[in-house]
Short mmCIF file of C-alpha atoms in Angstrom, two decimals:
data_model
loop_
_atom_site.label_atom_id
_atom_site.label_comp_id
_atom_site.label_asym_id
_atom_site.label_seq_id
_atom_site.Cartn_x
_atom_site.Cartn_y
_atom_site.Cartn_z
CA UNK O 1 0.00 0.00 0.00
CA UNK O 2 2.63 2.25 0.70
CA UNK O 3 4.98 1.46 -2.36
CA UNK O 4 2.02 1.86 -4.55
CA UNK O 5 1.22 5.59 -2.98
CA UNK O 6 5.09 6.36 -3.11
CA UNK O 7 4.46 5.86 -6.79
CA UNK O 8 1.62 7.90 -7.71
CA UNK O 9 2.43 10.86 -5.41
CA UNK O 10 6.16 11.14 -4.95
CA UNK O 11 6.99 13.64 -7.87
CA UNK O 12 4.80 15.84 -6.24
CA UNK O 13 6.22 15.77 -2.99
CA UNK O 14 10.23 15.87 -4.26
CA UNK O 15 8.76 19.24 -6.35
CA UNK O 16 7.02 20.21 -3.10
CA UNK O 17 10.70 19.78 -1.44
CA UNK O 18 12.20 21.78 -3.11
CA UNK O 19 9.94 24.75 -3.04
CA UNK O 20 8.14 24.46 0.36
CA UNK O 21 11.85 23.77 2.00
CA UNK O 22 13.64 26.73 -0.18
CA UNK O 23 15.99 28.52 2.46
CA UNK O 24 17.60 31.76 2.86
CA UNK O 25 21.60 31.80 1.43
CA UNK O 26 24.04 30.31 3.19
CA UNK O 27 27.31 31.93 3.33
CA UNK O 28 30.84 30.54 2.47
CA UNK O 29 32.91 30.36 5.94
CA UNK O 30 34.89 33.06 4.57
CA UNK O 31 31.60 35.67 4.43
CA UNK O 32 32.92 36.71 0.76
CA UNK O 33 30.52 34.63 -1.62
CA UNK O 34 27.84 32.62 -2.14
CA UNK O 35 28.68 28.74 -1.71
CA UNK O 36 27.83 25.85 -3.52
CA UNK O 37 27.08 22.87 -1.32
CA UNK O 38 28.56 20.27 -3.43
CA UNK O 39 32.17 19.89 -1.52
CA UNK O 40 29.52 19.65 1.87
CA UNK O 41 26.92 17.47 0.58
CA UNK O 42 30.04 15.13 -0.02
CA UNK O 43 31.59 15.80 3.53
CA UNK O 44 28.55 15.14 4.83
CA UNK O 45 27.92 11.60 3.04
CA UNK O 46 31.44 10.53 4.33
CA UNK O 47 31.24 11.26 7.45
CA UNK O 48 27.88 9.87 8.17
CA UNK O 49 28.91 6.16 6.34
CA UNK O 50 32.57 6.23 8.22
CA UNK O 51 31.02 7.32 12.19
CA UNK O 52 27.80 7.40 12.60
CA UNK O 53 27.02 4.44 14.84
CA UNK O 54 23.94 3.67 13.48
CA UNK O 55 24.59 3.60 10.04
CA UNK O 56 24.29 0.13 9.22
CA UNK O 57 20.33 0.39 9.31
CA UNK O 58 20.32 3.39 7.07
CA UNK O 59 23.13 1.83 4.58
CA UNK O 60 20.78 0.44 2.08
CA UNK O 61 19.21 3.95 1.33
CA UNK O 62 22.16 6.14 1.99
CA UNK O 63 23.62 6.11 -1.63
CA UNK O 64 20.38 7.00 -2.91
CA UNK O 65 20.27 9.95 -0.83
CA UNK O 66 23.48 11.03 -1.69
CA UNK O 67 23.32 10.79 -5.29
CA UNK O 68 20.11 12.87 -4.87
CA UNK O 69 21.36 15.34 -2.74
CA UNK O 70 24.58 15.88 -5.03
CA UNK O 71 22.21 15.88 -8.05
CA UNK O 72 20.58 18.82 -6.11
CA UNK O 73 23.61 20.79 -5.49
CA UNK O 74 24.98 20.43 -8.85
CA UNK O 75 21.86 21.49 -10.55
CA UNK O 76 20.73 24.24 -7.99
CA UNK O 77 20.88 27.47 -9.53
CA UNK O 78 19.74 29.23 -6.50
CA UNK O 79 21.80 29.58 -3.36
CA UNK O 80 18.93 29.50 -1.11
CA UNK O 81 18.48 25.73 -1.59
CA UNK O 82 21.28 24.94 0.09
CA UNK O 83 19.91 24.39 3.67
CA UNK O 84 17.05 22.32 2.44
CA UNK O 85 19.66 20.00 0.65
CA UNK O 86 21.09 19.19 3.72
CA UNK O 87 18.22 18.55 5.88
CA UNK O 88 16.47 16.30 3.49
CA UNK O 89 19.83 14.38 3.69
CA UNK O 90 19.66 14.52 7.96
CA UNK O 91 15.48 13.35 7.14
CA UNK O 92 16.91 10.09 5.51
CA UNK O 93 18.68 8.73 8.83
CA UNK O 94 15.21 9.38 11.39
CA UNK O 95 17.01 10.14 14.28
CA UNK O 96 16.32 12.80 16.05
CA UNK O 97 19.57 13.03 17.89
CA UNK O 98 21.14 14.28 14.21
CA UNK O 99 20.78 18.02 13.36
CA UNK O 100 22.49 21.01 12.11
CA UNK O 101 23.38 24.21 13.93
CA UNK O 102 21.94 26.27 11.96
CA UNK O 103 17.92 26.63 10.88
CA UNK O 104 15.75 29.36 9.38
CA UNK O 105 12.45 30.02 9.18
CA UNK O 106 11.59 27.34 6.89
CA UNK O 107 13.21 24.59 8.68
CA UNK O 108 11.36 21.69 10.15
CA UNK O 109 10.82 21.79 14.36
CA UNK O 110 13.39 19.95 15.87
CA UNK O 111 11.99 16.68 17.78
CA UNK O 112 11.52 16.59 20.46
CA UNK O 113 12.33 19.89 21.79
CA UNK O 114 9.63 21.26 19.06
CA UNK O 115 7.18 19.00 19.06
CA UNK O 116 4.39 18.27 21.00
CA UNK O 117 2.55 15.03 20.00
CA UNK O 118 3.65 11.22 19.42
CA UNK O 119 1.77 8.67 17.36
CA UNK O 120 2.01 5.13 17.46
CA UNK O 121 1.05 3.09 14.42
CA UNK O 122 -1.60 0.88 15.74
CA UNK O 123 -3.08 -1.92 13.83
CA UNK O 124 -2.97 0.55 10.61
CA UNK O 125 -3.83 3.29 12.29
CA UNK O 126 -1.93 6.09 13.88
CA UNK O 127 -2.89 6.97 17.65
CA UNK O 128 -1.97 10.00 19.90
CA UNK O 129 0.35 7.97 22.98
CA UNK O 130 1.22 11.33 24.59
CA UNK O 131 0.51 15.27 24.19
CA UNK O 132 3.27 17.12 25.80
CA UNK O 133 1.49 19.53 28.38
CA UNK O 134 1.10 22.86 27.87
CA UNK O 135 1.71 22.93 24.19
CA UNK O 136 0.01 23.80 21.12
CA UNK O 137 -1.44 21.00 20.37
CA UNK O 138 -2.66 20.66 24.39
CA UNK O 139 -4.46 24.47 24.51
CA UNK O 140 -6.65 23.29 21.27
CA UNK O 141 -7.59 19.88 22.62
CA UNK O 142 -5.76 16.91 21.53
CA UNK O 143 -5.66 14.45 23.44
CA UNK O 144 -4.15 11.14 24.26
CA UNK O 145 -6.33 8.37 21.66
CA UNK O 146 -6.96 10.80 19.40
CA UNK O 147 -6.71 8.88 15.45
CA UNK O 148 -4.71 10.95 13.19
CA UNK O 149 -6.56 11.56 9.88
CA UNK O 150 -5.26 14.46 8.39
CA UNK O 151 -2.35 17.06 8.77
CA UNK O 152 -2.04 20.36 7.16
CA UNK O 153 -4.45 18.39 4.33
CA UNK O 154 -2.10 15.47 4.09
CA UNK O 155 -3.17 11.82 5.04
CA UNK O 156 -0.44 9.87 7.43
CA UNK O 157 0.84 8.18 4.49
CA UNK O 158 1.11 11.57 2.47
CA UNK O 159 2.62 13.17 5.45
CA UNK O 160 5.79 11.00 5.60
CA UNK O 161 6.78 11.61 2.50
CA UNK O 162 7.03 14.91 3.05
CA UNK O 163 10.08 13.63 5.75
CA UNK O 164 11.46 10.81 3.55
CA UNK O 165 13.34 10.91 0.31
CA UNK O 166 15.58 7.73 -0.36
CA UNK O 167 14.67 4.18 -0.01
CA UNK O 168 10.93 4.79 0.40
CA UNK O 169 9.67 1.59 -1.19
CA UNK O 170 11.45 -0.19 1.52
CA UNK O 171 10.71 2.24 4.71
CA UNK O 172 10.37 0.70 7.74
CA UNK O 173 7.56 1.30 10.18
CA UNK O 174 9.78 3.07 12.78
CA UNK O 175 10.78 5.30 9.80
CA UNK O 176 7.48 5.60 8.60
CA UNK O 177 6.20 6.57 12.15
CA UNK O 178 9.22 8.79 13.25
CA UNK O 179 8.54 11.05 9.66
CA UNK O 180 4.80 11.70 10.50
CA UNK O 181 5.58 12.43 13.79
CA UNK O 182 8.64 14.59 12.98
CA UNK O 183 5.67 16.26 10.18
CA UNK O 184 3.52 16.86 12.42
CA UNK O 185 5.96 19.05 14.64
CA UNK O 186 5.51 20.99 11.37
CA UNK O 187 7.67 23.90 9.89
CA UNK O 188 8.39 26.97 11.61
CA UNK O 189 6.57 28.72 8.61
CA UNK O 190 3.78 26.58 8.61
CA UNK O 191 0.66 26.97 10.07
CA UNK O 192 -0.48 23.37 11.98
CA UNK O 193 -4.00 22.55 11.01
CA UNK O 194 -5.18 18.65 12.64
CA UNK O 195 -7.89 16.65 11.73
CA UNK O 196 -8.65 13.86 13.98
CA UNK O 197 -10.76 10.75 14.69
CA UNK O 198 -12.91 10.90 18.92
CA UNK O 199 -15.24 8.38 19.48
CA UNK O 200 -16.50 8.15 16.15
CA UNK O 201 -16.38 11.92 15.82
CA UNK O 202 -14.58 14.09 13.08
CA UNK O 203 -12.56 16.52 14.97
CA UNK O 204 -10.63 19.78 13.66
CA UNK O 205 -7.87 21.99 15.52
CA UNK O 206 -5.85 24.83 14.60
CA UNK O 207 -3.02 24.11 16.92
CA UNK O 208 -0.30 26.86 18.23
CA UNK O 209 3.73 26.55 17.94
CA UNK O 210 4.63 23.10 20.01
CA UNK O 211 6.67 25.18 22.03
CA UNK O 212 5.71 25.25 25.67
CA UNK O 213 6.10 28.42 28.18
CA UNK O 214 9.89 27.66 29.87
CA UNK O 215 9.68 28.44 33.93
CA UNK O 216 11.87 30.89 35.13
CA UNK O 217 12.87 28.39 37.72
CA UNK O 218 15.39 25.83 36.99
CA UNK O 219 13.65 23.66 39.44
CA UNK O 220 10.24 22.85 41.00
CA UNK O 221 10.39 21.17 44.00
CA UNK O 222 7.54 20.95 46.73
CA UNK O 223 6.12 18.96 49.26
CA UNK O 224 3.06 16.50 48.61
CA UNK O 225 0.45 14.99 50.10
CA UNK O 226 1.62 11.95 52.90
CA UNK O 227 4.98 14.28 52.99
CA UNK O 228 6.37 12.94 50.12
CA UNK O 229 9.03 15.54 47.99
CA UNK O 230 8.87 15.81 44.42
CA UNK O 231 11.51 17.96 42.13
CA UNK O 232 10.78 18.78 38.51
CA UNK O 233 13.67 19.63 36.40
CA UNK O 234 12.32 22.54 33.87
CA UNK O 235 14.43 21.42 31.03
CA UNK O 236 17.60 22.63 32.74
CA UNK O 237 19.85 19.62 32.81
CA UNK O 238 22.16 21.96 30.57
CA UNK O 239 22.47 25.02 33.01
CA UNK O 240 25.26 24.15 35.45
CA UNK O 241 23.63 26.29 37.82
CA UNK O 242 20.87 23.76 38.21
CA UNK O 243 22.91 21.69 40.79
CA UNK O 244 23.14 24.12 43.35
CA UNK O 245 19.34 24.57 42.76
CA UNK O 246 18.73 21.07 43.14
CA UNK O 247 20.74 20.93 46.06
CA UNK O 248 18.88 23.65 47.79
CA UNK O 249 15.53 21.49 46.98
CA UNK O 250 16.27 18.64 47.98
CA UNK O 251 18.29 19.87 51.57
CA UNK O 252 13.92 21.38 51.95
CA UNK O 253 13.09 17.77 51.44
CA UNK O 254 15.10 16.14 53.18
CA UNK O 255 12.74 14.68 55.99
CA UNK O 256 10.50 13.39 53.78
CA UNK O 257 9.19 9.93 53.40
CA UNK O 258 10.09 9.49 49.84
CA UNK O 259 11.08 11.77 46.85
CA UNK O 260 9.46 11.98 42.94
CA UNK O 261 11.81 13.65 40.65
CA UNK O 262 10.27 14.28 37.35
CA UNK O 263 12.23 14.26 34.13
CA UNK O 264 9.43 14.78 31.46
CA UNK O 265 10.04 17.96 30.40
CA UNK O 266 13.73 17.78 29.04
CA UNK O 267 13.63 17.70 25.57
CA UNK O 268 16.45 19.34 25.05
CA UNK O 269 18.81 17.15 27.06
CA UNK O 270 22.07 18.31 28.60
CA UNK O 271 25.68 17.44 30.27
CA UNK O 272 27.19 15.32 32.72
CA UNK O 273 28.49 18.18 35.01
CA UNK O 274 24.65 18.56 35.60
CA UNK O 275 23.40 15.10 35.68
CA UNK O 276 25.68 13.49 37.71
CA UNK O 277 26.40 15.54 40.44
CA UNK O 278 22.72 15.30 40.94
CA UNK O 279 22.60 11.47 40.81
CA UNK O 280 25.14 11.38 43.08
CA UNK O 281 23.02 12.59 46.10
CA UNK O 282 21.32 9.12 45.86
CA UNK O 283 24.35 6.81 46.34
CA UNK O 284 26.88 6.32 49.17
CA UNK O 285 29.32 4.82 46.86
CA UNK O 286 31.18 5.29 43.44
CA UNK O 287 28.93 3.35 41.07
CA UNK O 288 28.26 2.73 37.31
CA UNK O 289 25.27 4.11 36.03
CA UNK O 290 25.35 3.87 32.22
CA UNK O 291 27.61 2.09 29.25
CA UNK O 292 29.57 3.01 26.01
CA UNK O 293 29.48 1.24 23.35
CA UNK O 294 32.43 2.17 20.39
CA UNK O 295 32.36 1.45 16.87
CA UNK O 296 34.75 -1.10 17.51
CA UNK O 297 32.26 -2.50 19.77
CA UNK O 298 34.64 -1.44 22.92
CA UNK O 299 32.60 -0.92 26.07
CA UNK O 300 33.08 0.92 29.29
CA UNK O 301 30.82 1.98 31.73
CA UNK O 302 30.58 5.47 32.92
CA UNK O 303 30.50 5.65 36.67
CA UNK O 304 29.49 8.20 39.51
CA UNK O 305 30.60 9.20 43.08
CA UNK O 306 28.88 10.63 46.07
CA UNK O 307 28.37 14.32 45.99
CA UNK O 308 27.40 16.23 48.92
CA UNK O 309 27.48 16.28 52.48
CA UNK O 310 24.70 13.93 53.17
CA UNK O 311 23.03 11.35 51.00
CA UNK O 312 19.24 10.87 50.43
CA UNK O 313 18.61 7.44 50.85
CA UNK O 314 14.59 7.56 51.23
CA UNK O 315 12.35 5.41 48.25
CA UNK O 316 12.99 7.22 45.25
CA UNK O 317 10.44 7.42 41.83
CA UNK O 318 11.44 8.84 38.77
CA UNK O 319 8.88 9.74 36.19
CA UNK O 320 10.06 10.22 32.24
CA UNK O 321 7.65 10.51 28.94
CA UNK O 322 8.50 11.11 25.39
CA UNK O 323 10.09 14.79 25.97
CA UNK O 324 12.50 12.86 28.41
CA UNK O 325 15.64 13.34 25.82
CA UNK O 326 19.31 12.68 25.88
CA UNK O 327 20.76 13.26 29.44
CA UNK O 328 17.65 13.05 31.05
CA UNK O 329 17.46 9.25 29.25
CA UNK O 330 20.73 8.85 30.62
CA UNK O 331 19.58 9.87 34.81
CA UNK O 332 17.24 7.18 34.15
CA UNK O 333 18.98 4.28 33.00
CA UNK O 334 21.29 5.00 35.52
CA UNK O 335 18.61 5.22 38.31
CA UNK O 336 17.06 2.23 36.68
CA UNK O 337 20.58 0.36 36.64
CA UNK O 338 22.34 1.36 39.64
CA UNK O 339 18.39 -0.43 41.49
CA UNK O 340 18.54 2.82 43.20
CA UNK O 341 15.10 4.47 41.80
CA UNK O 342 11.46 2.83 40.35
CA UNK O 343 11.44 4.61 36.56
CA UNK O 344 7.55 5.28 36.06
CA UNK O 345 6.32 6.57 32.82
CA UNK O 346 6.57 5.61 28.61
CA UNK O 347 9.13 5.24 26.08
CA UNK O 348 10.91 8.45 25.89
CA UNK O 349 12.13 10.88 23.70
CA UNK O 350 14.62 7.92 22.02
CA UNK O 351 17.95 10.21 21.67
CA UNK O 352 20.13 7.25 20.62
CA UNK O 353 23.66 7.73 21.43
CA UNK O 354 26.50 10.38 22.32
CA UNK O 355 27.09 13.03 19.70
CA UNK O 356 29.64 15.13 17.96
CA UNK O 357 30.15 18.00 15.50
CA UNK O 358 31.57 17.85 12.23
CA UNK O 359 31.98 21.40 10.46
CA UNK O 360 31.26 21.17 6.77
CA UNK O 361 34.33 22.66 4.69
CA UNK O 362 32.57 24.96 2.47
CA UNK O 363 29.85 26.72 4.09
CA UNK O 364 30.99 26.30 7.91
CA UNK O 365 27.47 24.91 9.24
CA UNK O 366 28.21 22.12 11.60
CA UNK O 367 26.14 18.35 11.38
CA UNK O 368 26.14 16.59 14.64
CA UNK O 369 25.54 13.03 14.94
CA UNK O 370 25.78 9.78 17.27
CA UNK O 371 29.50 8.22 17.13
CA UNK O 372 29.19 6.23 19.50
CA UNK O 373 26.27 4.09 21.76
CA UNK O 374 24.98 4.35 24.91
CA UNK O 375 23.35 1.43 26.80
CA UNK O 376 21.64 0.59 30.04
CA UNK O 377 23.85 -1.74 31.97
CA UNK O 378 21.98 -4.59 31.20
CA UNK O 379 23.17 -4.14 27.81
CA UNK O 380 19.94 -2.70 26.53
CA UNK O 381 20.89 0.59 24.16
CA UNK O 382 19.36 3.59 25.94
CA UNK O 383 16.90 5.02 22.77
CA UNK O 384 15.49 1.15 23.22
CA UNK O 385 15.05 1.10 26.97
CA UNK O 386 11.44 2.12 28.56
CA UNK O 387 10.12 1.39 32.13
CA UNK O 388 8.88 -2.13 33.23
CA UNK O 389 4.79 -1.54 32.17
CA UNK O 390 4.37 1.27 30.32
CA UNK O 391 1.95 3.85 31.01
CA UNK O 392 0.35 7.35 29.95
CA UNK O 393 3.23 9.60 31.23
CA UNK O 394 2.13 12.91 28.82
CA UNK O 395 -1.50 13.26 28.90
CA UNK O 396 -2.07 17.17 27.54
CA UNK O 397 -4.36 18.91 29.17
CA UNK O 398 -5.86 16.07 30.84
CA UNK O 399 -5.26 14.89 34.32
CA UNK O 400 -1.51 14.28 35.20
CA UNK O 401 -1.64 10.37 35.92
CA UNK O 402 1.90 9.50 36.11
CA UNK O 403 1.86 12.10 38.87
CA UNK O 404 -0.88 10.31 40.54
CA UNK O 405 -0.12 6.90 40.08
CA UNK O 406 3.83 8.07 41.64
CA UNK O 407 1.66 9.81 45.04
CA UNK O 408 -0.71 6.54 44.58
CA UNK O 409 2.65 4.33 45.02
CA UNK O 410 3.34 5.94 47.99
CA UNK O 411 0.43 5.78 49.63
CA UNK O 412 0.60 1.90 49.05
CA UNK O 413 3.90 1.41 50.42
CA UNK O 414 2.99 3.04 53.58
CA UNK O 415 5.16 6.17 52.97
#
C-alpha cells in the first residue's frame, strides 16, 4: 500500500521539497561569496557512512540519498536551496539526535524539543500515545487516543513523505512513524492545522507553535500529600547552575518519606556536570550508572561518586515521557541500573547515542551526529530502553496520571 502511494504521489512531494523547504543563502565560511554545497553534501555523506554508529540500518538507502542530494547541489541554480539539501539528507537517517546548527524560518521543528505530540502506528492506524502539556497542540484539545486523519491536508501516508526521500519503497515502520511524527511538529513557517478521529467523531484543531512556556525556575520542588518531595527539572539539565538549585531542593526535602523527581520535560537534554552531580546525592558509593558502546564494539561503563554532604537514601520514583531526551534518558537508565530508583512513565524521547560535530568545509554549518552508543547496563541501548509496564506519562491537558499513580505508590507502600 505504501509502495504503490510512493508511486503515484512522490513527484509531487520531491517538487514540493524543493519549493516548500527553499531557504535563505548560506554563506561561504569566509563571508565573501555565495557557496555551492557540493564539496559539503560530499563531507557530509562521508562522514555519516565512516562514524555514525547507526549507520548500518540506514546503509541500504544512503547512496540513494546522496546521489540525490549531489544531483541537487549540482543542478541548484539558486543559493537559497542549500539548507534544504542538507536537511532532506539529515530526514533520511530518522534520528532525532542528528541536526544542524543552523535553521531558518523554513526549517522543520526539531523533535523533540519542538514538538508536541507522538503517534504510534496501531493496527494501521496512527494513535496520539502522549501530548506534551502545555503545548500547542494541548491548549486546542488533543488528546491522548486521538486517530490521526489528516495534517495540514495530508493523510499519514502523504505526510511522511514529506520527511522521507531515499529508499521509500522499503521504509520501515519506525521510519514511517518517526517522519509523520517529525511532520507533524511541522515547519516553523507553517501553520499546523489537525484533523482527527474521537469516538466516532470528526474533529478539527488549529493548533499553536509546540513550544511550551519555559519556567523561570530551573527547578520545582515541593512537598506533597503523605509528605512525600517531588523535584521537577524545567528542562535545565544543561544550566550548570541547576545543581546548586537542586541541592537547595532537595536539603527542603530532606525529611520526607520518599522523593518523585520528574524528568518529562527535558527535551532538550544536557551534560554530565549537571546530571551526575545530581545522581550522586542518591548513592553512598562510586557506582556505574550507564555504558559506552564504540564502533569497535569497545565498552566501558561510565560511573558516579557521592556528591554532597549527606546522602538521600529515602524510596525514590522517577517519572520520564517522550520529551525525556538525551541526558535526562541517561539519569534514568542509571537510576534504573544502579536499582537505586522505580522509573515510572513511557518510552521516551529515544535520543540514541553520544554526539559530535563535524563542520562542513565549504559553508561552515556544523552536522552533529551519534558516534558512538549508549546502553543501560543490562546491555539494553538507551533510545530502546522504557520502564517495566508502560503507562500514559504525557496526557495534555488532561489529568496528570503518572503524577498520581507516583503519590498513589506511595500511599501503598505506607510512605
Amino acid at each position: 500500500m505504501f509502495k504503490n502511494l510512493f508511486l503515484s504521489v512522490s513527484f509531487c512531494f520531491l517538487a514540493l521539497a524543493s519549493i516548500g523547504c527553499s531557504n535563505q543563502a548560506i554563506s561561504s565560511h569566509s563571508g565573501s561569496e555565495t557557496i555551492h554545497p557540493i564539496a559539503d553534501v560530499k563531507k557530509i555523506c562521508t562522514a555519516v557512512s565512516q562514524r555514525y554508529a547507526y549507520f548500518s540500518a540506514r546503509a541500504d538507502h544512503w547512496s540513494e540519498t546522496c546521489r540525490r542530494a549531489e544531483s541537487e547541489a549540482l543542478a541548484s541554480e539558486n543559493p537559497n536551496d542549500t539548507l534544504a539539501i542538507f536537511e532532506r539528507m539529515i530526514d533520511d537517517l530518522y534520528d532525532p539526535h542528528v541536526g544542524l546548527n543552523t535553521n531558518n524560518h523554513n526549517s522543520p521543528r526539531l523533535v523533540p524539543s519542538g514538538s508536541d505530540i507522538w503517534f504510534e502506528r496501531l493496527d494501521g492506524i496512527y494513535v496520539a500515545s502522549a501530548v506534551r502539556p502545555l503545548s500547542g497542540a494541548a491548549k486546542a484539545g488533543v488528546q491522548v487516543g486521538d486517530q490521526l486523519l489528516r495534517f495540514n491536508g495530508l493523510a499519514p501516508e502523504e505526510l511522511a513523505l514529506t520527511r522521507m526521500h531515499a529508499g521509500v519503497e522499503t521504509a520501515s515502520d519506525d521510519r514511517i512513524t518517526w517522519a509523520i511524527n517529525a511532520a507533524v511538529a511541522g515547519r516553523r513557517s507553517e501553520p499546523r492545522n489537525i484533523e482527527i478521529s474521537r469516538a466516532s467523531s470528526v474533529l478539527t484543531f488549529e493548533m499553536e507553535d509546540p513550544n511550551v512556556p519555559q519556567s523561570n525556575d530551573l527547578i520545582t520542588s515541593k512537598t506533597l500529600s503523605g509528605n512525600v518531595g517531588y523535584i521537577r527539572l524545567n528542562n535545565s539539565l544543561g544550566n550548570s547552575d541547576s545543581v546548586e538549585v537542586f541541592d537547595q531542593a532537595l536539603l527542603s526535602l530532606r525529611n520526607t518519606k520518599g522523593l518523585i523527581i520528574d524528568l518529562r520535560e527535558t527535551p532538550s537534554g544536557g551534560n554530565t556536570g549537571v546530571a551526575e552531580p545530581i545522581m550522586g546525592r542518591f548513592i553512598s558509593q562510586r557506582m556505574p550508572y550507564q555504558s559506552t558502546v564504540k564502533l569497535n564494539g569497545s565498552r566501558k561503563d561510565r560511573k558516579i561518586k557521592p556528591t554532597g554532604s549527606w546522602t538521600y537514601d529515602k524510596p525514590l520514583l522517577v517519572l520520564v515521557g517522550r520529551w525525556t531526551g538525551s541526558m535526562g534518558e541517561g539519569m534514568a537508565i542509571g537510576f534504573d541500573g544502579m536499582s537505586r530508583a522505580k522509573v515510572l512513565g513511557s518510552k521516551m524521547a529515544g535520543l540514541a547515542g553520544g554526539t559530535e560535530d563535524f563542520k562542513l568545509p565549504e559553508s561552515g554549518v556544523s552536522i552533529k551526529f551519534p558516534t558512538y552508543d549508549l546502553r543501560h547496563l543490562n546491555g539494553t541501548p538507551r533510545h530502546d530502553w522504557k520502564p517495566k509496564n508502560p503507562s500514559t506519562a504525557d496526557n495534555g491537558a488532561q489529568e496528570d496520571k503518572l503524577l498520581s499513580a507516583a503519590i498513589l505508590e506511595f500511599k501503598m507502600r505506607g510512605q
